[in-house]
Amino acid sequence: MIAVFNTTPLISLAAIQKLHLLQQLFNSIYIPQAVYYEIKAKHSFAYQEIDADWIKVKVVQDKSYLRLLSNELDDGEAEALCLAKELVADTLVIDERIAYNIAKSQGIFVIGTLTVLSMAKKAHLIETVKPLLDEMVCSGRWYSATVYHDFLKELGEL
């Protein structure tokens, strides 16, 4: 299974030391160059982890499509969506609502960080999600009370 990642899911998982779960959930993990540079410049705590050989950095080829997406999305989001199309990825992992909706409208299978945690629990890679979700929130990640509650309830952790 090929997965393309945007910045937010990677830094969220790196913040709770769970980035390694991705190796067990996906066969191939790609990030666009803009995501790599964004993490390198703004999120030094995650930089060494994403520099692992199992995370492949790719340059987006379709510059005209990229320019079109850049009108509505930031560089990382636009490149992630573009790369997912170019690689015919099985999954795009992105949390930002506008990018998520654009990708979905174009027939791309999209999930977010919470779904990755749910997959890890279902695969018995982690026992519970709540402490990890709480840790992500403490590290600066924001979820509405409704999303937080509904997600944990769905997993049987409330």
mmCIF file of C-alpha atoms in Angstrom:
data_model
loop_
_atom_site.group_PDB
_atom_site.id
_atom_site.type_symbol
_atom_site.label_atom_id
_atom_site.label_comp_id
_atom_site.label_asym_id
_atom_site.label_seq_id
_atom_site.Cartn_x
_atom_site.Cartn_y
_atom_site.Cartn_z
ATOM 1 C CA MET A 1 0.000 0.000 0.000
ATOM 2 C CA ILE A 2 1.437 3.347 -1.111
ATOM 3 C CA ALA A 3 0.756 6.297 1.189
ATOM 4 C CA VAL A 4 1.590 9.961 0.685
ATOM 5 C CA PHE A 5 1.803 12.146 3.791
ATOM 6 C CA ASN A 6 1.381 15.826 4.450
ATOM 7 C CA THR A 7 3.205 17.601 7.280
ATOM 8 C CA THR A 8 0.643 17.632 10.102
ATOM 9 C CA PRO A 9 0.161 13.855 10.454
ATOM 10 C CA LEU A 10 3.933 13.335 10.468
ATOM 11 C CA ILE A 11 4.678 15.940 13.120
ATOM 12 C CA SER A 12 1.707 14.793 15.201
ATOM 13 C CA LEU A 13 2.978 11.212 15.234
ATOM 14 C CA ALA A 14 6.592 12.281 15.741
ATOM 15 C CA ALA A 15 5.542 14.396 18.739
ATOM 16 C CA ILE A 16 4.271 11.253 20.486
ATOM 17 C CA GLN A 17 7.138 9.040 19.279
ATOM 18 C CA LYS A 18 4.825 6.909 17.100
ATOM 19 C CA LEU A 19 6.096 7.692 13.619
ATOM 20 C CA HIS A 20 7.520 4.164 13.423
ATOM 21 C CA LEU A 21 3.965 2.773 13.287
ATOM 22 C CA LEU A 22 3.755 3.931 9.688
ATOM 23 C CA GLN A 23 6.287 1.301 8.619
ATOM 24 C CA GLN A 24 3.957 -1.392 9.885
ATOM 25 C CA LEU A 25 0.784 0.088 8.408
ATOM 26 C CA PHE A 26 1.962 1.040 4.908
ATOM 27 C CA ASN A 27 4.278 -0.665 2.403
ATOM 28 C CA SER A 28 5.678 2.530 0.892
ATOM 29 C CA ILE A 29 5.644 6.001 2.415
ATOM 30 C CA TYR A 30 6.246 9.117 0.345
ATOM 31 C CA ILE A 31 6.401 12.784 1.160
ATOM 32 C CA PRO A 32 6.721 15.628 -1.314
ATOM 33 C CA GLN A 33 9.760 17.857 -1.205
ATOM 34 C CA ALA A 34 7.775 20.794 0.247
ATOM 35 C CA VAL A 35 6.727 18.670 3.240
ATOM 36 C CA TYR A 36 10.322 17.584 3.800
ATOM 37 C CA TYR A 37 11.553 21.189 3.744
ATOM 38 C CA GLU A 38 8.714 22.401 5.975
ATOM 39 C CA ILE A 39 9.541 19.809 8.623
ATOM 40 C CA LYS A 40 13.252 20.530 8.332
ATOM 41 C CA ALA A 41 12.702 24.289 8.745
ATOM 42 C CA LYS A 42 9.926 24.412 11.344
ATOM 43 C CA HIS A 43 9.795 21.111 13.214
ATOM 44 C CA SER A 44 13.342 20.076 14.095
ATOM 45 C CA PHE A 45 12.141 17.464 16.613
ATOM 46 C CA ALA A 46 10.613 15.485 13.717
ATOM 47 C CA TYR A 47 13.348 16.090 11.152
ATOM 48 C CA GLN A 48 15.636 13.187 12.077
ATOM 49 C CA GLU A 49 12.718 10.781 12.116
ATOM 50 C CA ILE A 50 11.451 11.732 8.671
ATOM 51 C CA ASP A 51 14.986 11.527 7.345
ATOM 52 C CA ALA A 52 14.738 7.732 7.726
ATOM 53 C CA ASP A 53 15.385 5.639 4.635
ATOM 54 C CA TRP A 54 11.852 4.186 4.721
ATOM 55 C CA ILE A 55 10.326 7.607 4.054
ATOM 56 C CA LYS A 56 10.920 8.541 0.430
ATOM 57 C CA VAL A 57 11.039 12.177 -0.660
ATOM 58 C CA LYS A 58 9.730 12.824 -4.186
ATOM 59 C CA VAL A 59 9.651 15.901 -6.377
ATOM 60 C CA VAL A 60 6.253 16.640 -7.911
ATOM 61 C CA GLN A 61 6.346 16.555 -11.716
ATOM 62 C CA ASP A 62 3.007 18.086 -12.753
ATOM 63 C CA LYS A 63 3.800 21.769 -12.214
ATOM 64 C CA SER A 64 0.628 23.061 -13.900
ATOM 65 C CA TYR A 65 -1.614 21.001 -11.615
ATOM 66 C CA LEU A 66 0.526 22.104 -8.681
ATOM 67 C CA ARG A 67 0.046 25.787 -9.598
ATOM 68 C CA LEU A 68 -3.709 25.252 -9.776
ATOM 69 C CA LEU A 69 -3.768 23.647 -6.315
ATOM 70 C CA SER A 70 -1.498 26.342 -4.886
ATOM 71 C CA ASN A 71 -4.300 28.886 -5.312
ATOM 72 C CA GLU A 72 -6.207 27.192 -2.482
ATOM 73 C CA LEU A 73 -3.619 25.205 -0.517
ATOM 74 C CA ASP A 74 -0.227 25.771 1.058
ATOM 75 C CA ASP A 75 2.831 24.281 -0.648
ATOM 76 C CA GLY A 76 2.963 21.078 1.398
ATOM 77 C CA GLU A 77 -0.731 20.318 0.993
ATOM 78 C CA ALA A 78 -0.696 21.070 -2.742
ATOM 79 C CA GLU A 79 2.387 18.929 -3.330
ATOM 80 C CA ALA A 80 1.028 16.062 -1.217
ATOM 81 C CA LEU A 81 -2.222 16.000 -3.176
ATOM 82 C CA CYS A 82 -0.379 16.276 -6.488
ATOM 83 C CA LEU A 83 2.074 13.521 -5.529
ATOM 84 C CA ALA A 84 -0.756 11.221 -4.461
ATOM 85 C CA LYS A 85 -2.258 11.574 -7.946
ATOM 86 C CA GLU A 86 1.099 11.126 -9.703
ATOM 87 C CA LEU A 87 1.960 7.960 -7.769
ATOM 88 C CA VAL A 88 -1.623 6.673 -7.927
ATOM 89 C CA ALA A 89 -1.251 6.287 -4.172
ATOM 90 C CA ASP A 90 -3.614 4.071 -2.254
ATOM 91 C CA THR A 91 -3.890 6.657 0.510
ATOM 92 C CA LEU A 92 -3.272 10.340 1.115
ATOM 93 C CA VAL A 93 -2.804 11.182 4.798
ATOM 94 C CA ILE A 94 -3.714 14.807 5.408
ATOM 95 C CA ASP A 95 -5.604 16.585 8.177
ATOM 96 C CA GLU A 96 -6.351 20.034 6.794
ATOM 97 C CA ARG A 97 -10.047 20.201 5.897
ATOM 98 C CA ILE A 98 -9.857 22.065 2.562
ATOM 99 C CA ALA A 99 -7.084 19.828 1.202
ATOM 100 C CA TYR A 100 -8.902 16.744 2.510
ATOM 101 C CA ASN A 101 -12.102 17.744 0.715
ATOM 102 C CA ILE A 102 -10.350 18.632 -2.550
ATOM 103 C CA ALA A 103 -8.526 15.292 -2.577
ATOM 104 C CA LYS A 104 -11.714 13.396 -1.816
ATOM 105 C CA SER A 105 -13.578 15.223 -4.597
ATOM 106 C CA GLN A 106 -10.876 14.064 -7.016
ATOM 107 C CA GLY A 107 -11.326 10.414 -6.103
ATOM 108 C CA ILE A 108 -8.290 10.120 -3.836
ATOM 109 C CA PHE A 109 -8.693 7.916 -0.757
ATOM 110 C CA VAL A 110 -7.947 10.270 2.136
ATOM 111 C CA ILE A 111 -7.442 9.646 5.832
ATOM 112 C CA GLY A 112 -6.154 11.730 8.722
ATOM 113 C CA THR A 113 -3.968 11.239 11.769
ATOM 114 C CA LEU A 114 -6.829 9.899 13.872
ATOM 115 C CA THR A 115 -7.525 7.185 11.313
ATOM 116 C CA VAL A 116 -3.846 6.201 11.399
ATOM 117 C CA LEU A 117 -4.101 5.783 15.185
ATOM 118 C CA SER A 118 -7.301 3.773 14.756
ATOM 119 C CA MET A 119 -5.589 1.525 12.194
ATOM 120 C CA ALA A 120 -2.671 0.998 14.586
ATOM 121 C CA LYS A 121 -5.041 -0.052 17.356
ATOM 122 C CA LYS A 122 -6.974 -2.413 15.072
ATOM 123 C CA ALA A 123 -3.654 -3.936 13.949
ATOM 124 C CA HIS A 124 -2.719 -4.434 17.641
ATOM 125 C CA LEU A 125 0.308 -2.163 17.279
ATOM 126 C CA ILE A 126 -0.945 -0.036 20.175
ATOM 127 C CA GLU A 127 -3.304 -0.985 22.989
ATOM 128 C CA THR A 128 -5.110 2.289 23.524
ATOM 129 C CA VAL A 129 -5.410 5.552 21.664
ATOM 130 C CA LYS A 130 -6.593 7.921 24.408
ATOM 131 C CA PRO A 131 -3.196 8.493 26.086
ATOM 132 C CA LEU A 132 -1.631 9.144 22.677
ATOM 133 C CA LEU A 133 -4.409 11.502 21.660
ATOM 134 C CA ASP A 134 -4.049 13.340 24.980
ATOM 135 C CA GLU A 135 -0.304 13.589 24.423
ATOM 136 C CA MET A 136 -0.851 15.017 20.927
ATOM 137 C CA VAL A 137 -3.234 17.609 22.378
ATOM 138 C CA CYS A 138 -0.674 18.502 25.074
ATOM 139 C CA SER A 139 1.969 18.945 22.373
ATOM 140 C CA GLY A 140 -0.189 21.529 20.607
ATOM 141 C CA ARG A 141 -2.480 19.534 18.333
ATOM 142 C CA TRP A 142 -6.084 20.752 18.491
ATOM 143 C CA TYR A 143 -9.259 18.718 18.090
ATOM 144 C CA SER A 144 -12.769 19.917 18.845
ATOM 145 C CA ALA A 145 -14.414 18.385 21.902
ATOM 146 C CA THR A 146 -16.901 16.655 19.596
ATOM 147 C CA VAL A 147 -14.207 15.073 17.402
ATOM 148 C CA TYR A 148 -12.203 14.028 20.470
ATOM 149 C CA HIS A 149 -15.227 12.470 22.195
ATOM 150 C CA ASP A 150 -16.720 10.795 19.102
ATOM 151 C CA PHE A 151 -13.378 9.322 18.050
ATOM 152 C CA LEU A 152 -12.660 7.774 21.448
ATOM 153 C CA LYS A 153 -16.248 6.558 21.764
ATOM 154 C CA GLU A 154 -16.001 4.875 18.349
ATOM 155 C CA LEU A 155 -12.895 3.024 19.560
ATOM 156 C CA GLY A 156 -14.576 2.002 22.814
ATOM 157 C CA GLU A 157 -12.268 4.132 24.925
ATOM 158 C CA LEU A 158 -14.915 6.326 26.564
#
